[in-house]
Amino acid sequence: MAGINIFPIVVVLFLVSNTFPMLEAINEKALAECKKHFSIKYAHDAYNYIFHGQPISEKSCWAIVAVGKKCHDIFLDWTLGGSTGIRRSKALAKGKQLWNHCVLTTVAPASSSY
């Protein structure tokens, strides 16, 4: 009796599991440390950019980049954990877009002149 070849299924599951970020529990200590270095005003600006498509100021971008990618990701995960009705994949994509936009803004600010 021939058995079912499950190898293709295992390969697909492996590829899919590595495509999506793992849902990790928020490290409360790291979250508290990140909060110490980030204003609620900038948090609102980032939230409005990600979830409402509003523009973000250069000043907010500087603050986001200053706290670092790790804190940006922690804040986004924390926000998604407490929200209902949000498409996680879309929010993560917008969060990545925000980070990339802010990094570019801080590297080559629009207001600089030569």
Tab-separated table of N, CA, C and O in Angstrom, residues 2-86:
chain	number	residue	atom	x	y	z
A	2	ALA	N	0.658	2.127	-0.925
A	2	ALA	CA	1.470	3.332	-1.050
A	2	ALA	C	0.973	4.388	-0.080
A	2	ALA	O	-0.219	4.598	0.069
A	3	GLY	N	1.929	5.051	0.582
A	3	GLY	CA	1.581	6.118	1.522
A	3	GLY	C	1.507	7.463	0.815
A	3	GLY	O	1.978	7.640	-0.299
A	4	ILE	N	0.895	8.406	1.482
A	4	ILE	CA	0.777	9.759	0.939
A	4	ILE	C	2.109	10.467	1.129
A	4	ILE	O	2.694	10.437	2.210
A	5	ASN	N	2.579	11.129	0.092
A	5	ASN	CA	3.824	11.881	0.159
A	5	ASN	C	3.518	13.253	0.771
A	5	ASN	O	2.905	14.106	0.141
A	6	ILE	N	3.935	13.456	2.012
A	6	ILE	CA	3.648	14.721	2.692
A	6	ILE	C	4.781	15.733	2.554
A	6	ILE	O	4.687	16.838	3.055
A	7	PHE	N	5.851	15.361	1.857
A	7	PHE	CA	6.980	16.264	1.713
A	7	PHE	C	6.578	17.625	1.138
A	7	PHE	O	6.972	18.664	1.688
A	8	PRO	N	5.789	17.678	0.045
A	8	PRO	CA	5.403	19.000	-0.484
A	8	PRO	C	4.619	19.832	0.529
A	8	PRO	O	4.776	21.041	0.602
A	9	ILE	N	3.806	19.202	1.316
A	9	ILE	CA	3.018	19.920	2.332
A	9	ILE	C	3.945	20.499	3.392
A	9	ILE	O	3.795	21.652	3.807
A	10	VAL	N	4.920	19.727	3.821
A	10	VAL	CA	5.878	20.187	4.826
A	10	VAL	C	6.673	21.376	4.285
A	10	VAL	O	6.891	22.361	4.988
A	11	VAL	N	7.089	21.297	3.038
A	11	VAL	CA	7.846	22.401	2.429
A	11	VAL	C	7.005	23.671	2.380
A	11	VAL	O	7.472	24.752	2.739
A	12	VAL	N	5.755	23.557	1.958
A	12	VAL	CA	4.875	24.725	1.894
A	12	VAL	C	4.669	25.318	3.282
A	12	VAL	O	4.753	26.538	3.476
A	13	LEU	N	4.409	24.487	4.274
A	13	LEU	CA	4.224	24.982	5.641
A	13	LEU	C	5.479	25.675	6.149
A	13	LEU	O	5.407	26.714	6.817
A	14	PHE	N	6.642	25.124	5.841
A	14	PHE	CA	7.899	25.742	6.257
A	14	PHE	C	8.067	27.116	5.618
A	14	PHE	O	8.411	28.086	6.286
A	15	LEU	N	7.790	27.215	4.330
A	15	LEU	CA	7.939	28.485	3.625
A	15	LEU	C	6.963	29.531	4.157
A	15	LEU	O	7.318	30.688	4.356
A	16	VAL	N	5.729	29.129	4.384
A	16	VAL	CA	4.729	30.057	4.898
A	16	VAL	C	5.082	30.515	6.300
A	16	VAL	O	4.968	31.693	6.629
A	17	SER	N	5.563	29.612	7.140
A	17	SER	CA	5.884	29.989	8.514
A	17	SER	C	7.052	30.962	8.579
A	17	SER	O	7.135	31.777	9.486
A	18	ASN	N	7.946	30.932	7.607
A	18	ASN	CA	9.066	31.861	7.592
A	18	ASN	C	8.739	33.167	6.882
A	18	ASN	O	9.500	34.115	6.960
A	19	THR	N	7.603	33.226	6.221
A	19	THR	CA	7.212	34.432	5.509
A	19	THR	C	6.607	35.451	6.453
A	19	THR	O	6.832	36.641	6.323
A	20	PHE	N	5.845	35.003	7.417
A	20	PHE	CA	5.167	35.911	8.331
A	20	PHE	C	5.955	36.043	9.623
A	20	PHE	O	6.497	35.071	10.128
A	21	PRO	N	6.000	37.269	10.184
A	21	PRO	CA	6.714	37.435	11.444
A	21	PRO	C	6.028	36.653	12.560
A	21	PRO	O	4.814	36.515	12.588
A	22	MET	N	6.832	36.164	13.450
A	22	MET	CA	6.307	35.412	14.589
A	22	MET	C	5.640	36.380	15.561
A	22	MET	O	6.142	37.475	15.792
A	23	LEU	N	4.520	35.962	16.094
A	23	LEU	CA	3.860	36.771	17.098
A	23	LEU	C	4.558	36.518	18.427
A	23	LEU	O	4.508	35.419	18.961
A	24	GLU	N	5.221	37.533	18.922
A	24	GLU	CA	5.959	37.384	20.159
A	24	GLU	C	5.248	38.162	21.248
A	24	GLU	O	4.627	39.181	20.995
A	25	ALA	N	5.382	37.680	22.456
A	25	ALA	CA	4.833	38.406	23.584
A	25	ALA	C	5.633	39.694	23.764
A	25	ALA	O	6.846	39.716	23.590
A	26	ILE	N	4.930	40.758	24.072
A	26	ILE	CA	5.590	42.047	24.265
A	26	ILE	C	6.401	41.990	25.552
A	26	ILE	O	5.905	41.603	26.610
A	27	ASN	N	7.637	42.380	25.461
A	27	ASN	CA	8.513	42.465	26.616
A	27	ASN	C	8.173	43.767	27.339
A	27	ASN	O	8.510	44.853	26.872
A	28	GLU	N	7.490	43.660	28.460
A	28	GLU	CA	7.016	44.836	29.192
A	28	GLU	C	8.161	45.732	29.646
A	28	GLU	O	8.034	46.955	29.657
A	29	LYS	N	9.293	45.139	30.001
A	29	LYS	CA	10.449	45.922	30.444
A	29	LYS	C	10.995	46.752	29.278
A	29	LYS	O	11.296	47.934	29.440
A	30	ALA	N	11.100	46.136	28.106
A	30	ALA	CA	11.576	46.855	26.921
A	30	ALA	C	10.583	47.942	26.525
A	30	ALA	O	10.985	49.050	26.143
A	31	LEU	N	9.293	47.651	26.614
A	31	LEU	CA	8.266	48.632	26.298
A	31	LEU	C	8.377	49.841	27.220
A	31	LEU	O	8.342	50.988	26.765
A	32	ALA	N	8.539	49.601	28.515
A	32	ALA	CA	8.663	50.689	29.482
A	32	ALA	C	9.898	51.538	29.189
A	32	ALA	O	9.845	52.776	29.279
A	33	GLU	N	10.990	50.900	28.810
A	33	GLU	CA	12.217	51.639	28.495
A	33	GLU	C	12.020	52.489	27.242
A	33	GLU	O	12.449	53.641	27.196
A	34	CYS	N	11.371	51.937	26.243
A	34	CYS	CA	11.111	52.700	25.012
A	34	CYS	C	10.211	53.901	25.290
A	34	CYS	O	10.427	54.986	24.743
A	35	LYS	N	9.212	53.716	26.137
A	35	LYS	CA	8.285	54.804	26.462
A	35	LYS	C	8.984	55.982	27.126
A	35	LYS	O	8.562	57.123	26.969
A	36	LYS	N	10.053	55.704	27.847
A	36	LYS	CA	10.795	56.770	28.523
A	36	LYS	C	11.402	57.761	27.534
A	36	LYS	O	11.662	58.904	27.876
A	37	HIS	N	11.642	57.309	26.317
A	37	HIS	CA	12.366	58.115	25.341
A	37	HIS	C	11.505	58.579	24.174
A	37	HIS	O	12.036	58.992	23.143
A	38	PHE	N	10.180	58.509	24.345
A	38	PHE	CA	9.298	58.821	23.224
A	38	PHE	C	8.075	59.572	23.716
A	38	PHE	O	7.370	59.118	24.621
A	39	SER	N	7.794	60.706	23.107
A	39	SER	CA	6.660	61.547	23.478
A	39	SER	C	5.342	60.965	22.953
A	39	SER	O	5.290	60.386	21.871
A	40	ILE	N	4.284	61.160	23.709
A	40	ILE	CA	2.964	60.693	23.301
A	40	ILE	C	2.508	61.415	22.017
A	40	ILE	O	1.797	60.854	21.202
A	41	LYS	N	2.954	62.649	21.821
A	41	LYS	CA	2.615	63.400	20.610
A	41	LYS	C	3.125	62.668	19.377
A	41	LYS	O	2.423	62.518	18.381
A	42	TYR	N	4.367	62.184	19.438
A	42	TYR	CA	4.931	61.461	18.303
A	42	TYR	C	4.252	60.102	18.126
A	42	TYR	O	4.087	59.638	17.003
A	43	ALA	N	3.840	59.499	19.222
A	43	ALA	CA	3.107	58.234	19.148
A	43	ALA	C	1.775	58.443	18.417
A	43	ALA	O	1.381	57.625	17.577
A	44	HIS	N	1.087	59.533	18.720
A	44	HIS	CA	-0.173	59.847	18.035
A	44	HIS	C	0.068	60.091	16.548
A	44	HIS	O	-0.720	59.639	15.709
A	45	ASP	N	1.138	60.802	16.239
A	45	ASP	CA	1.452	61.059	14.831
A	45	ASP	C	1.706	59.754	14.082
A	45	ASP	O	1.230	59.567	12.957
A	46	ALA	N	2.473	58.855	14.685
A	46	ALA	CA	2.759	57.562	14.054
A	46	ALA	C	1.481	56.753	13.902
A	46	ALA	O	1.234	56.143	12.854
A	47	TYR	N	0.648	56.745	14.940
A	47	TYR	CA	-0.624	56.015	14.899
A	47	TYR	C	-1.495	56.541	13.761
A	47	TYR	O	-2.066	55.771	12.986
A	48	ASN	N	-1.599	57.859	13.661
A	48	ASN	CA	-2.436	58.459	12.617
A	48	ASN	C	-1.887	58.181	11.221
A	48	ASN	O	-2.665	58.038	10.271
A	49	TYR	N	-0.573	58.088	11.084
A	49	TYR	CA	0.027	57.744	9.792
A	49	TYR	C	-0.322	56.299	9.426
A	49	TYR	O	-0.755	56.026	8.317
A	50	ILE	N	-0.126	55.403	10.371
A	50	ILE	CA	-0.317	53.978	10.106
A	50	ILE	C	-1.789	53.621	9.920
A	50	ILE	O	-2.151	52.904	8.987
A	51	PHE	N	-2.647	54.122	10.782
A	51	PHE	CA	-4.038	53.672	10.787
A	51	PHE	C	-5.027	54.616	10.107
A	51	PHE	O	-6.155	54.219	9.811
A	52	HIS	N	-4.611	55.871	9.862
A	52	HIS	CA	-5.545	56.820	9.242
A	52	HIS	C	-4.979	57.482	7.993
A	52	HIS	O	-5.633	58.359	7.421
A	53	GLY	N	-3.771	57.113	7.594
A	53	GLY	CA	-3.178	57.633	6.369
A	53	GLY	C	-2.835	59.108	6.394
A	53	GLY	O	-2.704	59.731	5.352
A	54	GLN	N	-2.682	59.670	7.596
A	54	GLN	CA	-2.348	61.085	7.698
A	54	GLN	C	-0.839	61.286	7.529
A	54	GLN	O	-0.054	60.400	7.840
A	55	PRO	N	-0.441	62.449	7.043
A	55	PRO	CA	0.996	62.713	6.883
A	55	PRO	C	1.692	62.808	8.245
A	55	PRO	O	1.041	63.049	9.261
A	56	ILE	N	2.985	62.600	8.223
A	56	ILE	CA	3.762	62.688	9.457
A	56	ILE	C	4.810	63.778	9.295
A	56	ILE	O	5.374	63.941	8.203
A	57	SER	N	5.045	64.511	10.355
A	57	SER	CA	5.990	65.628	10.277
A	57	SER	C	7.436	65.130	10.326
A	57	SER	O	7.722	64.028	10.795
A	58	GLU	N	8.315	65.984	9.846
A	58	GLU	CA	9.742	65.665	9.893
A	58	GLU	C	10.205	65.519	11.344
A	58	GLU	O	11.005	64.634	11.663
A	59	LYS	N	9.673	66.361	12.219
A	59	LYS	CA	10.035	66.308	13.646
A	59	LYS	C	9.644	64.961	14.259
A	59	LYS	O	10.404	64.366	15.020
A	60	SER	N	8.457	64.471	13.902
A	60	SER	CA	8.019	63.166	14.398
A	60	SER	C	8.919	62.060	13.855
A	60	SER	O	9.252	61.116	14.565
A	61	CYS	N	9.315	62.185	12.599
A	61	CYS	CA	10.219	61.190	12.013
A	61	CYS	C	11.547	61.157	12.760
A	61	CYS	O	12.083	60.080	13.035
A	62	TRP	N	12.079	62.327	13.071
A	62	TRP	CA	13.340	62.370	13.814
A	62	TRP	C	13.193	61.648	15.157
A	62	TRP	O	14.082	60.904	15.573
A	63	ALA	N	12.061	61.851	15.826
A	63	ALA	CA	11.830	61.202	17.119
A	63	ALA	C	11.712	59.688	16.972
A	63	ALA	O	12.227	58.925	17.795
A	64	ILE	N	11.037	59.247	15.924
A	64	ILE	CA	10.855	57.807	15.685
A	64	ILE	C	12.199	57.140	15.425
A	64	ILE	O	12.517	56.097	16.001
A	65	VAL	N	13.004	57.755	14.569
A	65	VAL	CA	14.308	57.178	14.251
A	65	VAL	C	15.230	57.224	15.468
A	65	VAL	O	16.018	56.306	15.696
A	66	ALA	N	15.105	58.266	16.278
A	66	ALA	CA	15.959	58.407	17.465
A	66	ALA	C	15.752	57.264	18.462
A	66	ALA	O	16.715	56.816	19.094
A	67	VAL	N	14.511	56.782	18.614
A	67	VAL	CA	14.284	55.679	19.560
A	67	VAL	C	14.704	54.340	18.985
A	67	VAL	O	14.912	53.384	19.718
A	68	GLY	N	14.811	54.263	17.656
A	68	GLY	CA	15.326	53.053	17.029
A	68	GLY	C	14.255	52.103	16.519
A	68	GLY	O	13.085	52.157	16.912
A	69	LYS	N	14.702	51.232	15.643
A	69	LYS	CA	13.813	50.250	14.993
A	69	LYS	C	13.198	49.293	16.004
A	69	LYS	O	12.026	48.933	15.903
A	70	LYS	N	13.987	48.879	16.978
A	70	LYS	CA	13.470	47.932	17.974
A	70	LYS	C	12.278	48.532	18.722
A	70	LYS	O	11.242	47.874	18.877
A	71	CYS	N	12.416	49.780	19.169
A	71	CYS	CA	11.301	50.423	19.877
A	71	CYS	C	10.119	50.658	18.938
A	71	CYS	O	8.968	50.481	19.339
A	72	HIS	N	10.397	51.030	17.715
A	72	HIS	CA	9.319	51.214	16.733
A	72	HIS	C	8.514	49.919	16.606
A	72	HIS	O	7.281	49.935	16.645
A	73	ASP	N	9.217	48.797	16.469
A	73	ASP	CA	8.539	47.504	16.342
A	73	ASP	C	7.791	47.125	17.616
A	73	ASP	O	6.684	46.586	17.556
A	74	ILE	N	8.371	47.415	18.764
A	74	ILE	CA	7.712	47.124	20.051
A	74	ILE	C	6.422	47.930	20.173
A	74	ILE	O	5.375	47.402	20.558
A	75	PHE	N	6.488	49.218	19.846
A	75	PHE	CA	5.289	50.059	19.915
A	75	PHE	C	4.202	49.553	18.970
A	75	PHE	O	3.028	49.494	19.339
A	76	LEU	N	4.596	49.177	17.760
A	76	LEU	CA	3.612	48.700	16.789
A	76	LEU	C	2.976	47.395	17.259
A	76	LEU	O	1.750	47.246	17.228
A	77	ASP	N	3.781	46.461	17.736
A	77	ASP	CA	3.243	45.197	18.250
A	77	ASP	C	2.323	45.430	19.440
A	77	ASP	O	1.271	44.806	19.565
A	78	TRP	N	2.703	46.336	20.320
A	78	TRP	CA	1.900	46.654	21.503
A	78	TRP	C	0.562	47.260	21.074
A	78	TRP	O	-0.495	46.894	21.589
A	79	THR	N	0.595	48.162	20.100
A	79	THR	CA	-0.625	48.787	19.606
A	79	THR	C	-1.539	47.754	18.948
A	79	THR	O	-2.749	47.745	19.184
A	80	LEU	N	-0.963	46.877	18.147
A	80	LEU	CA	-1.766	45.855	17.478
A	80	LEU	C	-2.356	44.862	18.465
A	80	LEU	O	-3.452	44.360	18.257
A	81	GLY	N	-1.648	44.599	19.539
A	81	GLY	CA	-2.142	43.669	20.553
A	81	GLY	C	-3.362	44.185	21.276
A	81	GLY	O	-4.206	43.414	21.719
A	82	GLY	N	-3.496	45.494	21.381
A	82	GLY	CA	-4.617	46.081	22.101
A	82	GLY	C	-5.731	46.576	21.208
A	82	GLY	O	-6.678	47.189	21.671
A	83	SER	N	-5.638	46.324	19.924
A	83	SER	CA	-6.636	46.832	18.976
A	83	SER	C	-7.449	45.689	18.388
A	83	SER	O	-6.934	44.602	18.170
A	84	THR	N	-8.699	45.985	18.125
A	84	THR	CA	-9.554	44.995	17.479
A	84	THR	C	-9.976	45.531	16.115
A	84	THR	O	-10.041	46.733	15.905
A	85	GLY	N	-10.248	44.640	15.207
A	85	GLY	CA	-10.729	45.036	13.894
A	85	GLY	C	-9.657	45.602	12.984
A	85	GLY	O	-9.982	46.244	11.999
A	86	ILE	N	-8.395	45.396	13.303
A	86	ILE	CA	-7.303	45.907	12.479
A	86	ILE	C	-6.683	44.754	11.715
A	86	ILE	O	-6.396	43.711	12.296
